Coordinates of C-alpha atoms in Angstrom, one line a residue:
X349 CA 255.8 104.8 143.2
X350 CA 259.0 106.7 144.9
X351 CA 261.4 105.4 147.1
X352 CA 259.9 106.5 151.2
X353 CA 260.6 105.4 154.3
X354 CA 257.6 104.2 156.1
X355 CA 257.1 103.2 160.1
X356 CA 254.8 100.6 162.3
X357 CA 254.6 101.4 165.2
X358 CA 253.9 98.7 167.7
X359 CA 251.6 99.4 171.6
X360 CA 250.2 97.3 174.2
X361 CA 247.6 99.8 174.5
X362 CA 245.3 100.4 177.9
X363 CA 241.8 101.1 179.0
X364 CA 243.1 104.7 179.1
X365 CA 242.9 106.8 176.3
X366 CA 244.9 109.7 177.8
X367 CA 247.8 107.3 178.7
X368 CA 247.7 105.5 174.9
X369 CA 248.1 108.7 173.4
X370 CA 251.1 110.2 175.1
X371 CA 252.6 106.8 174.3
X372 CA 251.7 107.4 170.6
X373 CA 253.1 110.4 170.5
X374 CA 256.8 109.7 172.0
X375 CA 256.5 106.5 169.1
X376 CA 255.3 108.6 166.0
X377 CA 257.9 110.8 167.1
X378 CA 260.8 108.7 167.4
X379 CA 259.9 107.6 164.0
X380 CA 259.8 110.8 162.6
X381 CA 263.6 111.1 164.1
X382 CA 264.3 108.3 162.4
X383 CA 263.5 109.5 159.2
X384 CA 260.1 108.0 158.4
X385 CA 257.9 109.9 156.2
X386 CA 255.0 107.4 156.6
X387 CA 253.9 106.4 159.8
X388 CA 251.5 104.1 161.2
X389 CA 250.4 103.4 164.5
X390 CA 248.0 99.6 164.9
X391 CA 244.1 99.1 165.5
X392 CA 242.5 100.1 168.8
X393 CA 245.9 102.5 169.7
X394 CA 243.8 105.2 171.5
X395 CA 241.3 102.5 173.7
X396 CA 242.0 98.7 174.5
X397 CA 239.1 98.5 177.5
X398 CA 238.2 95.8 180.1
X399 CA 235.0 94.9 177.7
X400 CA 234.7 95.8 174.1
X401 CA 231.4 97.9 175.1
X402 CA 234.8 100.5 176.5
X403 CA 235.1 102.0 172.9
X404 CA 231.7 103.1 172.9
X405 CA 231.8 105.5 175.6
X406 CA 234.6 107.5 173.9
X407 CA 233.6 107.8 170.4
X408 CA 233.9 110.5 168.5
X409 CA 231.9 112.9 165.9
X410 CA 234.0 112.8 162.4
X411 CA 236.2 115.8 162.5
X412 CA 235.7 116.8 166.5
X413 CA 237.2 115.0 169.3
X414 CA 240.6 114.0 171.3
X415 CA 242.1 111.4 169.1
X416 CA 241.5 112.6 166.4
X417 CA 242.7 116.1 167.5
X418 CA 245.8 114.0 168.3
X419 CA 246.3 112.4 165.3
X420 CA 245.9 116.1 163.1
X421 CA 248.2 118.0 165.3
X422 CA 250.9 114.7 165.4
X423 CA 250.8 114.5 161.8
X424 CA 251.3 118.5 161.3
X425 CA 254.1 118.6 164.1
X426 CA 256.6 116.2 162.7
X427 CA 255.0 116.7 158.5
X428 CA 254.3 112.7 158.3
X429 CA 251.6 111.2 156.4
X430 CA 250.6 109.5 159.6
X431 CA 247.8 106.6 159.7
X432 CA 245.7 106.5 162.6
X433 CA 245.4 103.0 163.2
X434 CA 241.5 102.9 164.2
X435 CA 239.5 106.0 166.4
X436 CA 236.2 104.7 167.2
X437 CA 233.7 106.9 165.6
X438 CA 230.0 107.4 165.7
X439 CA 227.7 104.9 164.2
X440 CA 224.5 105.1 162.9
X441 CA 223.1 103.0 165.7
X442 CA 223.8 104.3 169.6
X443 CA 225.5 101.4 171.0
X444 CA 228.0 100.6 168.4
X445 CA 231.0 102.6 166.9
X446 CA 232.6 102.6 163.7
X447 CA 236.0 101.7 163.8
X448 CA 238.1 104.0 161.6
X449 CA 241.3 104.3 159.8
X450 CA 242.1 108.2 160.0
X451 CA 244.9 109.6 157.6
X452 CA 246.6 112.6 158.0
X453 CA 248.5 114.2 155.6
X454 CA 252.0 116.1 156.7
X455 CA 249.8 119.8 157.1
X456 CA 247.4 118.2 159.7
X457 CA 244.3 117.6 157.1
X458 CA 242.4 114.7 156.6
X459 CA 243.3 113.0 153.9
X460 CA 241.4 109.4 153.9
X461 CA 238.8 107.2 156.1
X462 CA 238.2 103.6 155.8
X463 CA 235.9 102.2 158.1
X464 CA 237.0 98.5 158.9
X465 CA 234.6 96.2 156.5
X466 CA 235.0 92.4 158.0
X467 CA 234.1 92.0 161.6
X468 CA 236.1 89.6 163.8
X469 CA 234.3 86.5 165.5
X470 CA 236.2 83.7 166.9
X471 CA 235.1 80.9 169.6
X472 CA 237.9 78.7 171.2
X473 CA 237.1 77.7 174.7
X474 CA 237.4 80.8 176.3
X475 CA 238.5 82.9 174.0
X476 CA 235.2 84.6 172.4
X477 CA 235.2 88.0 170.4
X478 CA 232.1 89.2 169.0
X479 CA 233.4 92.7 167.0
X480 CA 229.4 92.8 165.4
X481 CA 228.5 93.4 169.1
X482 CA 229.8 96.3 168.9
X483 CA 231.4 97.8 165.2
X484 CA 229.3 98.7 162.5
X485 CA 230.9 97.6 159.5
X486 CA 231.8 99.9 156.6
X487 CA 230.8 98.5 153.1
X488 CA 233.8 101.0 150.9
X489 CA 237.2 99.7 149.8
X490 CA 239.7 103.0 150.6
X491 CA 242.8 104.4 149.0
X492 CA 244.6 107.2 148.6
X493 CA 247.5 109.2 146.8
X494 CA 250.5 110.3 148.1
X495 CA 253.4 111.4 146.7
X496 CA 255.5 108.4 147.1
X497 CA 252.7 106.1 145.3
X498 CA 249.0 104.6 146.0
X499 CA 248.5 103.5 149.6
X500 CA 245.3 101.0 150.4
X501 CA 243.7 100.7 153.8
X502 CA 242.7 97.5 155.7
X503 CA 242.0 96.8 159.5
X504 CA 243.1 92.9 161.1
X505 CA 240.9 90.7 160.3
X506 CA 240.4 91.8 156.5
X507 CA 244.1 90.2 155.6
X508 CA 241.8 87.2 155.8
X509 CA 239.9 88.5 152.8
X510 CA 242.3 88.6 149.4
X511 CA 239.3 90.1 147.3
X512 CA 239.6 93.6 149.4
X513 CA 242.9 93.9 148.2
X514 CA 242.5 93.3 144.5
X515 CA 239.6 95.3 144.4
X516 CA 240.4 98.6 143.9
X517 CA 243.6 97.8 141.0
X518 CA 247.0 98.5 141.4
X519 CA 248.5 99.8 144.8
X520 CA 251.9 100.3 145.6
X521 CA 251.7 100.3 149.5
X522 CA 249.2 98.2 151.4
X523 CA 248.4 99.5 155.4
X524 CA 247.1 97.0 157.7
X525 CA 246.7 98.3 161.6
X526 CA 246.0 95.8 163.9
X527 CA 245.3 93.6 167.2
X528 CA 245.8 90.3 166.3
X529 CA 245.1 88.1 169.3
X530 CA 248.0 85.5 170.3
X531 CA 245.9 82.5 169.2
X532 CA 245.7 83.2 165.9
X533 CA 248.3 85.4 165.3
X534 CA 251.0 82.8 166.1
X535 CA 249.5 80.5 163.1
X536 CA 248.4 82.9 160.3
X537 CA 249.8 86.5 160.8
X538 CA 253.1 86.2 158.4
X539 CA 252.5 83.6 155.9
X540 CA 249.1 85.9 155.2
X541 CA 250.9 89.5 155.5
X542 CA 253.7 87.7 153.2
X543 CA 250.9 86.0 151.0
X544 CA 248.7 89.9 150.6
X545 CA 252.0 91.4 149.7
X546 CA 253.8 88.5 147.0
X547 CA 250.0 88.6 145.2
X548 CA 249.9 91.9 145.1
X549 CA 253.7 92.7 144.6
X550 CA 253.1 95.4 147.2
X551 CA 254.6 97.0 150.1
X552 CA 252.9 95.6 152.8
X553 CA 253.0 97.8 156.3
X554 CA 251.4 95.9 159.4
X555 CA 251.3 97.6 162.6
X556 CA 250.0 95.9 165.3
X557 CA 249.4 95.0 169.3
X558 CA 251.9 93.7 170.6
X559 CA 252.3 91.7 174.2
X560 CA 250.6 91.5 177.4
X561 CA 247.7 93.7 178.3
X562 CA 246.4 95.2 181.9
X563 CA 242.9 93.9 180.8
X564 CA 244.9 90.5 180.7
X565 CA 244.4 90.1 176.9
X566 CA 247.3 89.1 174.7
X567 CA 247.9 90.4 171.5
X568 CA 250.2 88.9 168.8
X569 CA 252.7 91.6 168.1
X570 CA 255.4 90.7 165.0
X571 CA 254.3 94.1 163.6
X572 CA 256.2 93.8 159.9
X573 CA 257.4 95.6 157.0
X574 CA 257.5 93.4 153.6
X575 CA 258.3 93.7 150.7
X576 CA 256.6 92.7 147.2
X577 CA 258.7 89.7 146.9
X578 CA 257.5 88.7 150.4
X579 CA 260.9 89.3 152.6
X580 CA 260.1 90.8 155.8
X581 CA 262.8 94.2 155.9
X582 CA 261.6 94.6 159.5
X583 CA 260.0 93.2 162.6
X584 CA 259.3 94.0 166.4
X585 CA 258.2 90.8 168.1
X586 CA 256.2 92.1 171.1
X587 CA 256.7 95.3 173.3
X588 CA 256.2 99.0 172.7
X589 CA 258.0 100.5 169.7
X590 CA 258.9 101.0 165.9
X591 CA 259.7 98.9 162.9
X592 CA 261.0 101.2 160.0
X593 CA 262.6 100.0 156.4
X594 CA 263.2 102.1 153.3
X595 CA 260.8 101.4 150.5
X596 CA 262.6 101.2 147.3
X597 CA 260.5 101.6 144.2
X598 CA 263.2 100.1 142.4
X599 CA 262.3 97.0 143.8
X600 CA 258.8 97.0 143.4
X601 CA 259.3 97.5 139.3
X602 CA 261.9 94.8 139.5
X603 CA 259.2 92.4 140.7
X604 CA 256.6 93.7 138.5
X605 CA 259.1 92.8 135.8
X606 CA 260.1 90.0 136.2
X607 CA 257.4 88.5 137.4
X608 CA 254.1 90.0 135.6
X609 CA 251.7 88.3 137.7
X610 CA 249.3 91.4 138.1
X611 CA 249.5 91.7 134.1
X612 CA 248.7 88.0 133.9
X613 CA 245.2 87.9 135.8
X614 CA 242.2 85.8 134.2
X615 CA 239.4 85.7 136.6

């Protein structure tokens, strides 16, 4: 890998997709400013509706549509590599979406897709989400190559999964857009962000949702920046904004030195 400087970019996103992306756009481009050259903005950035059925009504064709028309132009106006936290795309089925990592590359192009592969359910009193309801999973394990090293896409609830992110080798810089909810996110979202990047002695990038929403859902925030030793080099508890750290590859071999681990696999 090469030393970059990469960017989360924390939203409390709404049930308006017009509103969500002209509060994208002033983040990407404040982390653009501040020198990022990889940013990344969390799950569900362009639609966070009053009932999950919301995303439906705005999803979009692959290549044709206005988030992703967003995220192309963004990525070509500031020349980031720029991660489109999910766009809810057409699924095979009419009432369901898939929901999509879009990468951009600094000319505008499409440059990767991962469609998010594990499905969130979780039942506590009156908490319920159902994401089968309504996602169509994806079934392919996603990276890519950039000039500053091999970047791997997940969505939320795969951190929970450590096989996706052994499966496809070696990566250098692990993306995980997000919406935690509070619940769970106050007891698992860093020690398994911090767990994914020490077994993988990756960079670990975790953009996420991040406070109170008008649909009066609450999302975890905390988005983070580790390290392949585990140390968090940058946090944003809740609100609208951006985390940013410098990458060193120099710290990345140092690990893989000292510490062989990936060399030392069995199973």
């Amino acid at each position: 890998m090469q030393t970059v400087v990469a960017a989360a970019v924390q939203m409390i996103s709404t049930p308006d997709v017009s509103e969500n992306l002209v509060l994208a756009g002033k983040l990407i481009a404040q982390a653009a400013d501040e020198g990022a050259q990889l940013v990344a903005v969390p799950e569900y950035f362009a639609i966070m509706g009053h009932d999950p059925r919301d995303k439906i009504a705005v999803r979009e064709q692959p290549g044709n549509g206005p988030i992703q028309d967003f995220l192309a132009a963004t990525a070509a106006k500031h020349g980031v590599w720029l991660i489109g936290g999910t766009a809810p795309l057409v699924a095979s089925v009419p009432d369901k979406v898939r929901n999509s990592t879009l990468v951009y590359d600094p000319n505008g192009k499409l440059a990767a897709r991962y469609d998010k592969i594990h499905l969130f359910g979780f039942i506590n009193g009156d908490e319920h989400f159902a994401e089968a309801e309504t996602i169509e999973p994806g079934d392919k394990v996603t990276t890519f190559v950039t000039p500053f090293g091999r970047v791997g896409l997940s969505i939320c609830y795969d951190l929970r999964f450590p096989e996706l992110f052994r499966a496809p080798g070696e990566v250098d810089f692990w993306f995980l857009p997000s919406a935690f909810t509070a619940t769970t996110g106050k007891a698992h979202w860093e020690p398994l962000i911090r767990a994914r990047a020490i077994e993988n002695q990756c960079y670990f990038i975790a953009p996420g949702q991040g406070g109170m929403h008008p649909t009066g859902r609450e999302t975890h925030g905390h988005s983070m920046i580790v390290d392949p030793w585990g140390q968090i080099l940058a946090q944003r508890e809740n609100g609208n904004g951006v985390v940013i750290a410098e990458l060193k590859a120099s710290q990345q071999e140092r690990v893989r030195k000292i510490l062989p681990a990936l060399k030392h696999r069995v199973l």
